[in-house]
Amino acid sequence: KHPRKEAVVSTQSTGNEFYNLWFDFNSWREYSYLDEEERDKAECKEERRYIDKANKQERAKRKKEEMTRIRELVNNCYACDPRIKQFNEERKKRKQEAKQAKQEAYRQEQEAVRLRKEEEERIKKEQEELRQKEAKEKAEAEKKERQKQYKLLKLERKKLRKNKKRQ
C-alpha cells in the first residue's frame, strides 16, 4: 500500500494521494522495548498498574514525538517538491484567470450598461430637440399666420378708408 521510491508523481491526484498517505501515516512502532521499568519486577498489583500507566504514558509521548518528526519531514518534502509547486502555481494561475475573466465580464457588462444609458440619453435628447424644433416651427407658423391676418386686416382697413373717402 505504501508508494515505492521509484513512483513518479505526475498528476495532482497522484501527488495528493502520495502526500495524504504520509500525512495520515500512523506508525506501528510500540516503543515497549524502551520501557524504563519492567512490569515483572513489581511486587504487587498496584505497583504493576502504576508501572503500566507510566510506561503507557512514556510510549504515547515517544509515539507523538515520532509522528511529529514524520509530519515535519513530510511537510518539508511537500514544501520542496517541484511538482507540488507546479500544481500550486497552475491552480493559482487558473484562479487568477478565472478572476480576470470575471472582472472582464463585469467590465463588459458595465460598458454595455454605460453605452445603453448613453444611447437612451442621446435618443431622449434627439426627441427633445425634435419636440423643441416642432414647437418652434409651430410658433413661427402661427406668427406668420398672425402677420398674414394682420396684413389682410390692414389692407381691408385701407380699402374701407378709401371707400369712405370716395363717398
Short mmCIF file of N, CA, C and O in Angstrom, two decimals, residues 80-142:
data_model
loop_
_atom_site.label_atom_id
_atom_site.label_comp_id
_atom_site.label_asym_id
_atom_site.label_seq_id
_atom_site.Cartn_x
_atom_site.Cartn_y
_atom_site.Cartn_z
N CYS A 80 9.08 21.42 -0.61
CA CYS A 80 10.18 21.47 -1.58
C CYS A 80 9.90 20.72 -2.88
O CYS A 80 10.67 20.83 -3.82
N ASP A 81 8.83 19.99 -2.94
CA ASP A 81 8.52 19.18 -4.12
C ASP A 81 8.19 20.10 -5.30
O ASP A 81 7.22 20.85 -5.25
N PRO A 82 8.99 20.04 -6.37
CA PRO A 82 8.74 20.93 -7.52
C PRO A 82 7.41 20.66 -8.21
O PRO A 82 6.79 21.57 -8.76
N ARG A 83 6.96 19.40 -8.17
CA ARG A 83 5.67 19.08 -8.81
C ARG A 83 4.52 19.73 -8.05
O ARG A 83 3.60 20.25 -8.66
N ILE A 84 4.60 19.69 -6.74
CA ILE A 84 3.56 20.32 -5.93
C ILE A 84 3.58 21.83 -6.15
O ILE A 84 2.53 22.47 -6.28
N LYS A 85 4.78 22.39 -6.23
CA LYS A 85 4.89 23.83 -6.51
C LYS A 85 4.25 24.14 -7.86
O LYS A 85 3.54 25.14 -8.00
N GLN A 86 4.51 23.28 -8.83
CA GLN A 86 3.94 23.49 -10.17
C GLN A 86 2.41 23.39 -10.10
O GLN A 86 1.72 24.22 -10.70
N PHE A 87 1.89 22.39 -9.39
CA PHE A 87 0.44 22.25 -9.26
C PHE A 87 -0.15 23.49 -8.60
O PHE A 87 -1.18 24.01 -9.03
N ASN A 88 0.50 23.98 -7.56
CA ASN A 88 0.00 25.17 -6.85
C ASN A 88 0.05 26.39 -7.74
O ASN A 88 -0.87 27.21 -7.74
N GLU A 89 1.13 26.53 -8.52
CA GLU A 89 1.24 27.67 -9.44
C GLU A 89 0.15 27.59 -10.50
O GLU A 89 -0.46 28.59 -10.85
N GLU A 90 -0.09 26.37 -11.03
CA GLU A 90 -1.14 26.20 -12.03
C GLU A 90 -2.51 26.53 -11.43
O GLU A 90 -3.34 27.16 -12.09
N ARG A 91 -2.74 26.08 -10.19
CA ARG A 91 -4.01 26.38 -9.54
C ARG A 91 -4.18 27.89 -9.34
O ARG A 91 -5.23 28.45 -9.63
N LYS A 92 -3.08 28.55 -8.90
CA LYS A 92 -3.14 30.00 -8.73
C LYS A 92 -3.38 30.68 -10.07
O LYS A 92 -4.14 31.66 -10.15
N LYS A 93 -2.73 30.17 -11.11
CA LYS A 93 -2.90 30.75 -12.44
C LYS A 93 -4.35 30.60 -12.92
O LYS A 93 -4.94 31.56 -13.42
N ARG A 94 -4.92 29.40 -12.73
CA ARG A 94 -6.32 29.18 -13.12
C ARG A 94 -7.25 30.10 -12.32
O ARG A 94 -8.19 30.67 -12.87
N LYS A 95 -6.95 30.22 -11.04
CA LYS A 95 -7.76 31.08 -10.17
C LYS A 95 -7.67 32.53 -10.65
O LYS A 95 -8.67 33.23 -10.73
N GLN A 96 -6.44 32.97 -10.97
CA GLN A 96 -6.24 34.34 -11.44
C GLN A 96 -6.94 34.56 -12.79
O GLN A 96 -7.56 35.60 -13.01
N GLU A 97 -6.85 33.56 -13.67
CA GLU A 97 -7.52 33.67 -14.97
C GLU A 97 -9.03 33.76 -14.79
O GLU A 97 -9.70 34.54 -15.47
N ALA A 98 -9.55 32.94 -13.89
CA ALA A 98 -11.00 32.98 -13.62
C ALA A 98 -11.38 34.34 -13.06
O ALA A 98 -12.41 34.91 -13.44
N LYS A 99 -10.55 34.86 -12.18
CA LYS A 99 -10.81 36.18 -11.58
C LYS A 99 -10.78 37.26 -12.65
O LYS A 99 -11.64 38.14 -12.70
N GLN A 100 -9.78 37.19 -13.53
CA GLN A 100 -9.67 38.17 -14.61
C GLN A 100 -10.85 38.05 -15.57
O GLN A 100 -11.38 39.06 -16.03
N ALA A 101 -11.25 36.82 -15.86
CA ALA A 101 -12.40 36.62 -16.76
C ALA A 101 -13.65 37.21 -16.12
O ALA A 101 -14.46 37.85 -16.80
N LYS A 102 -13.81 36.99 -14.83
CA LYS A 102 -14.96 37.55 -14.11
C LYS A 102 -14.91 39.07 -14.13
O LYS A 102 -15.92 39.73 -14.37
N GLN A 103 -13.72 39.64 -13.89
CA GLN A 103 -13.57 41.09 -13.92
C GLN A 103 -13.84 41.63 -15.32
O GLN A 103 -14.48 42.68 -15.49
N GLU A 104 -13.37 40.92 -16.34
CA GLU A 104 -13.58 41.34 -17.72
C GLU A 104 -15.07 41.30 -18.06
O GLU A 104 -15.60 42.21 -18.69
N ALA A 105 -15.74 40.23 -17.62
CA ALA A 105 -17.19 40.12 -17.87
C ALA A 105 -17.92 41.26 -17.16
O ALA A 105 -18.82 41.87 -17.74
N TYR A 106 -17.50 41.57 -15.94
CA TYR A 106 -18.13 42.67 -15.20
C TYR A 106 -17.87 44.00 -15.90
O TYR A 106 -18.77 44.81 -16.05
N ARG A 107 -16.62 44.19 -16.36
CA ARG A 107 -16.28 45.42 -17.07
C ARG A 107 -17.09 45.54 -18.35
O ARG A 107 -17.63 46.62 -18.66
N GLN A 108 -17.23 44.45 -19.10
CA GLN A 108 -18.03 44.48 -20.32
C GLN A 108 -19.50 44.76 -20.02
O GLN A 108 -20.15 45.50 -20.76
N GLU A 109 -19.99 44.18 -18.96
CA GLU A 109 -21.37 44.43 -18.56
C GLU A 109 -21.56 45.90 -18.21
O GLU A 109 -22.54 46.52 -18.63
N GLN A 110 -20.61 46.47 -17.46
CA GLN A 110 -20.68 47.88 -17.10
C GLN A 110 -20.58 48.76 -18.34
O GLN A 110 -21.28 49.77 -18.46
N GLU A 111 -19.73 48.36 -19.27
CA GLU A 111 -19.58 49.11 -20.53
C GLU A 111 -20.89 49.06 -21.32
O GLU A 111 -21.33 50.07 -21.87
N ALA A 112 -21.52 47.88 -21.37
CA ALA A 112 -22.79 47.74 -22.08
C ALA A 112 -23.86 48.61 -21.41
O ALA A 112 -24.64 49.28 -22.11
N VAL A 113 -23.89 48.63 -20.09
CA VAL A 113 -24.86 49.46 -19.37
C VAL A 113 -24.60 50.93 -19.67
O VAL A 113 -25.53 51.70 -19.94
N ARG A 114 -23.32 51.32 -19.65
CA ARG A 114 -22.96 52.71 -19.94
C ARG A 114 -23.37 53.09 -21.36
O ARG A 114 -23.97 54.16 -21.58
N LEU A 115 -23.08 52.22 -22.33
CA LEU A 115 -23.44 52.50 -23.72
C LEU A 115 -24.97 52.59 -23.88
O LEU A 115 -25.47 53.45 -24.61
N ARG A 116 -25.68 51.69 -23.20
CA ARG A 116 -27.14 51.71 -23.27
C ARG A 116 -27.68 53.03 -22.70
O ARG A 116 -28.56 53.65 -23.29
N LYS A 117 -27.11 53.46 -21.57
CA LYS A 117 -27.55 54.73 -20.98
C LYS A 117 -27.24 55.89 -21.91
O LYS A 117 -28.07 56.79 -22.08
N GLU A 118 -26.04 55.88 -22.49
CA GLU A 118 -25.67 56.95 -23.42
C GLU A 118 -26.63 56.97 -24.60
O GLU A 118 -27.04 58.05 -25.05
N GLU A 119 -26.98 55.79 -25.13
CA GLU A 119 -27.89 55.70 -26.26
C GLU A 119 -29.28 56.24 -25.87
O GLU A 119 -29.89 56.99 -26.63
N GLU A 120 -29.74 55.85 -24.67
CA GLU A 120 -31.04 56.34 -24.20
C GLU A 120 -31.01 57.86 -24.04
O GLU A 120 -31.97 58.54 -24.43
N GLU A 121 -29.92 58.38 -23.48
CA GLU A 121 -29.80 59.83 -23.31
C GLU A 121 -29.76 60.53 -24.67
O GLU A 121 -30.37 61.59 -24.85
N ARG A 122 -29.04 59.95 -25.63
CA ARG A 122 -28.96 60.52 -26.97
C ARG A 122 -30.34 60.54 -27.63
O ARG A 122 -30.76 61.56 -28.20
N ILE A 123 -31.05 59.42 -27.51
CA ILE A 123 -32.40 59.35 -28.09
C ILE A 123 -33.31 60.36 -27.41
O ILE A 123 -34.09 61.07 -28.07
N LYS A 124 -33.22 60.44 -26.10
CA LYS A 124 -34.05 61.40 -25.36
C LYS A 124 -33.73 62.82 -25.78
O LYS A 124 -34.63 63.65 -25.98
N LYS A 125 -32.44 63.10 -25.95
CA LYS A 125 -32.01 64.45 -26.36
C LYS A 125 -32.52 64.76 -27.76
O LYS A 125 -33.01 65.86 -28.03
N GLU A 126 -32.41 63.78 -28.67
CA GLU A 126 -32.91 63.98 -30.03
C GLU A 126 -34.42 64.22 -30.03
O GLU A 126 -34.91 65.08 -30.77
N GLN A 127 -35.13 63.44 -29.23
CA GLN A 127 -36.58 63.63 -29.15
C GLN A 127 -36.92 65.02 -28.60
O GLN A 127 -37.83 65.68 -29.10
N GLU A 128 -36.16 65.44 -27.58
CA GLU A 128 -36.38 66.77 -27.00
C GLU A 128 -36.09 67.85 -28.04
O GLU A 128 -36.86 68.81 -28.19
N GLU A 129 -34.98 67.69 -28.78
CA GLU A 129 -34.63 68.66 -29.82
C GLU A 129 -35.71 68.68 -30.90
O GLU A 129 -36.10 69.76 -31.39
N LEU A 130 -36.18 67.51 -31.28
CA LEU A 130 -37.23 67.43 -32.31
C LEU A 130 -38.51 68.10 -31.81
O LEU A 130 -39.15 68.84 -32.56
N ARG A 131 -38.87 67.82 -30.55
CA ARG A 131 -40.07 68.44 -29.98
C ARG A 131 -39.91 69.97 -29.94
O ARG A 131 -40.83 70.70 -30.31
N GLN A 132 -38.72 70.43 -29.53
CA GLN A 132 -38.49 71.88 -29.49
C GLN A 132 -38.52 72.47 -30.90
O GLN A 132 -39.07 73.56 -31.12
N LYS A 133 -37.95 71.76 -31.85
CA LYS A 133 -37.95 72.23 -33.24
C LYS A 133 -39.38 72.32 -33.77
O LYS A 133 -39.76 73.31 -34.42
N GLU A 134 -40.19 71.29 -33.48
CA GLU A 134 -41.59 71.30 -33.91
C GLU A 134 -42.35 72.44 -33.24
O GLU A 134 -43.15 73.12 -33.89
N ALA A 135 -42.08 72.64 -31.96
CA ALA A 135 -42.76 73.73 -31.24
C ALA A 135 -42.34 75.07 -31.84
O ALA A 135 -43.17 75.99 -32.01
N LYS A 136 -41.06 75.20 -32.16
CA LYS A 136 -40.56 76.45 -32.75
C LYS A 136 -41.18 76.68 -34.12
O LYS A 136 -41.62 77.79 -34.44
N GLU A 137 -41.23 75.61 -34.93
CA GLU A 137 -41.83 75.73 -36.27
C GLU A 137 -43.31 76.08 -36.16
O GLU A 137 -43.83 76.89 -36.93
N LYS A 138 -43.98 75.46 -35.20
CA LYS A 138 -45.39 75.75 -34.99
C LYS A 138 -45.59 77.20 -34.57
O LYS A 138 -46.48 77.90 -35.07
N ALA A 139 -44.71 77.66 -33.65
CA ALA A 139 -44.80 79.06 -33.20
C ALA A 139 -44.53 80.01 -34.37
O ALA A 139 -45.22 81.03 -34.52
N GLU A 140 -43.55 79.68 -35.20
CA GLU A 140 -43.25 80.52 -36.37
C GLU A 140 -44.42 80.51 -37.35
O GLU A 140 -44.77 81.55 -37.92
N ALA A 141 -45.00 79.33 -37.56
CA ALA A 141 -46.14 79.23 -38.47
C ALA A 141 -47.32 80.06 -37.95
O ALA A 141 -47.99 80.77 -38.73
N GLU A 142 -47.55 80.00 -36.64
CA GLU A 142 -48.63 80.80 -36.03
C GLU A 142 -48.33 82.28 -36.16
O GLU A 142 -49.22 83.08 -36.45
#
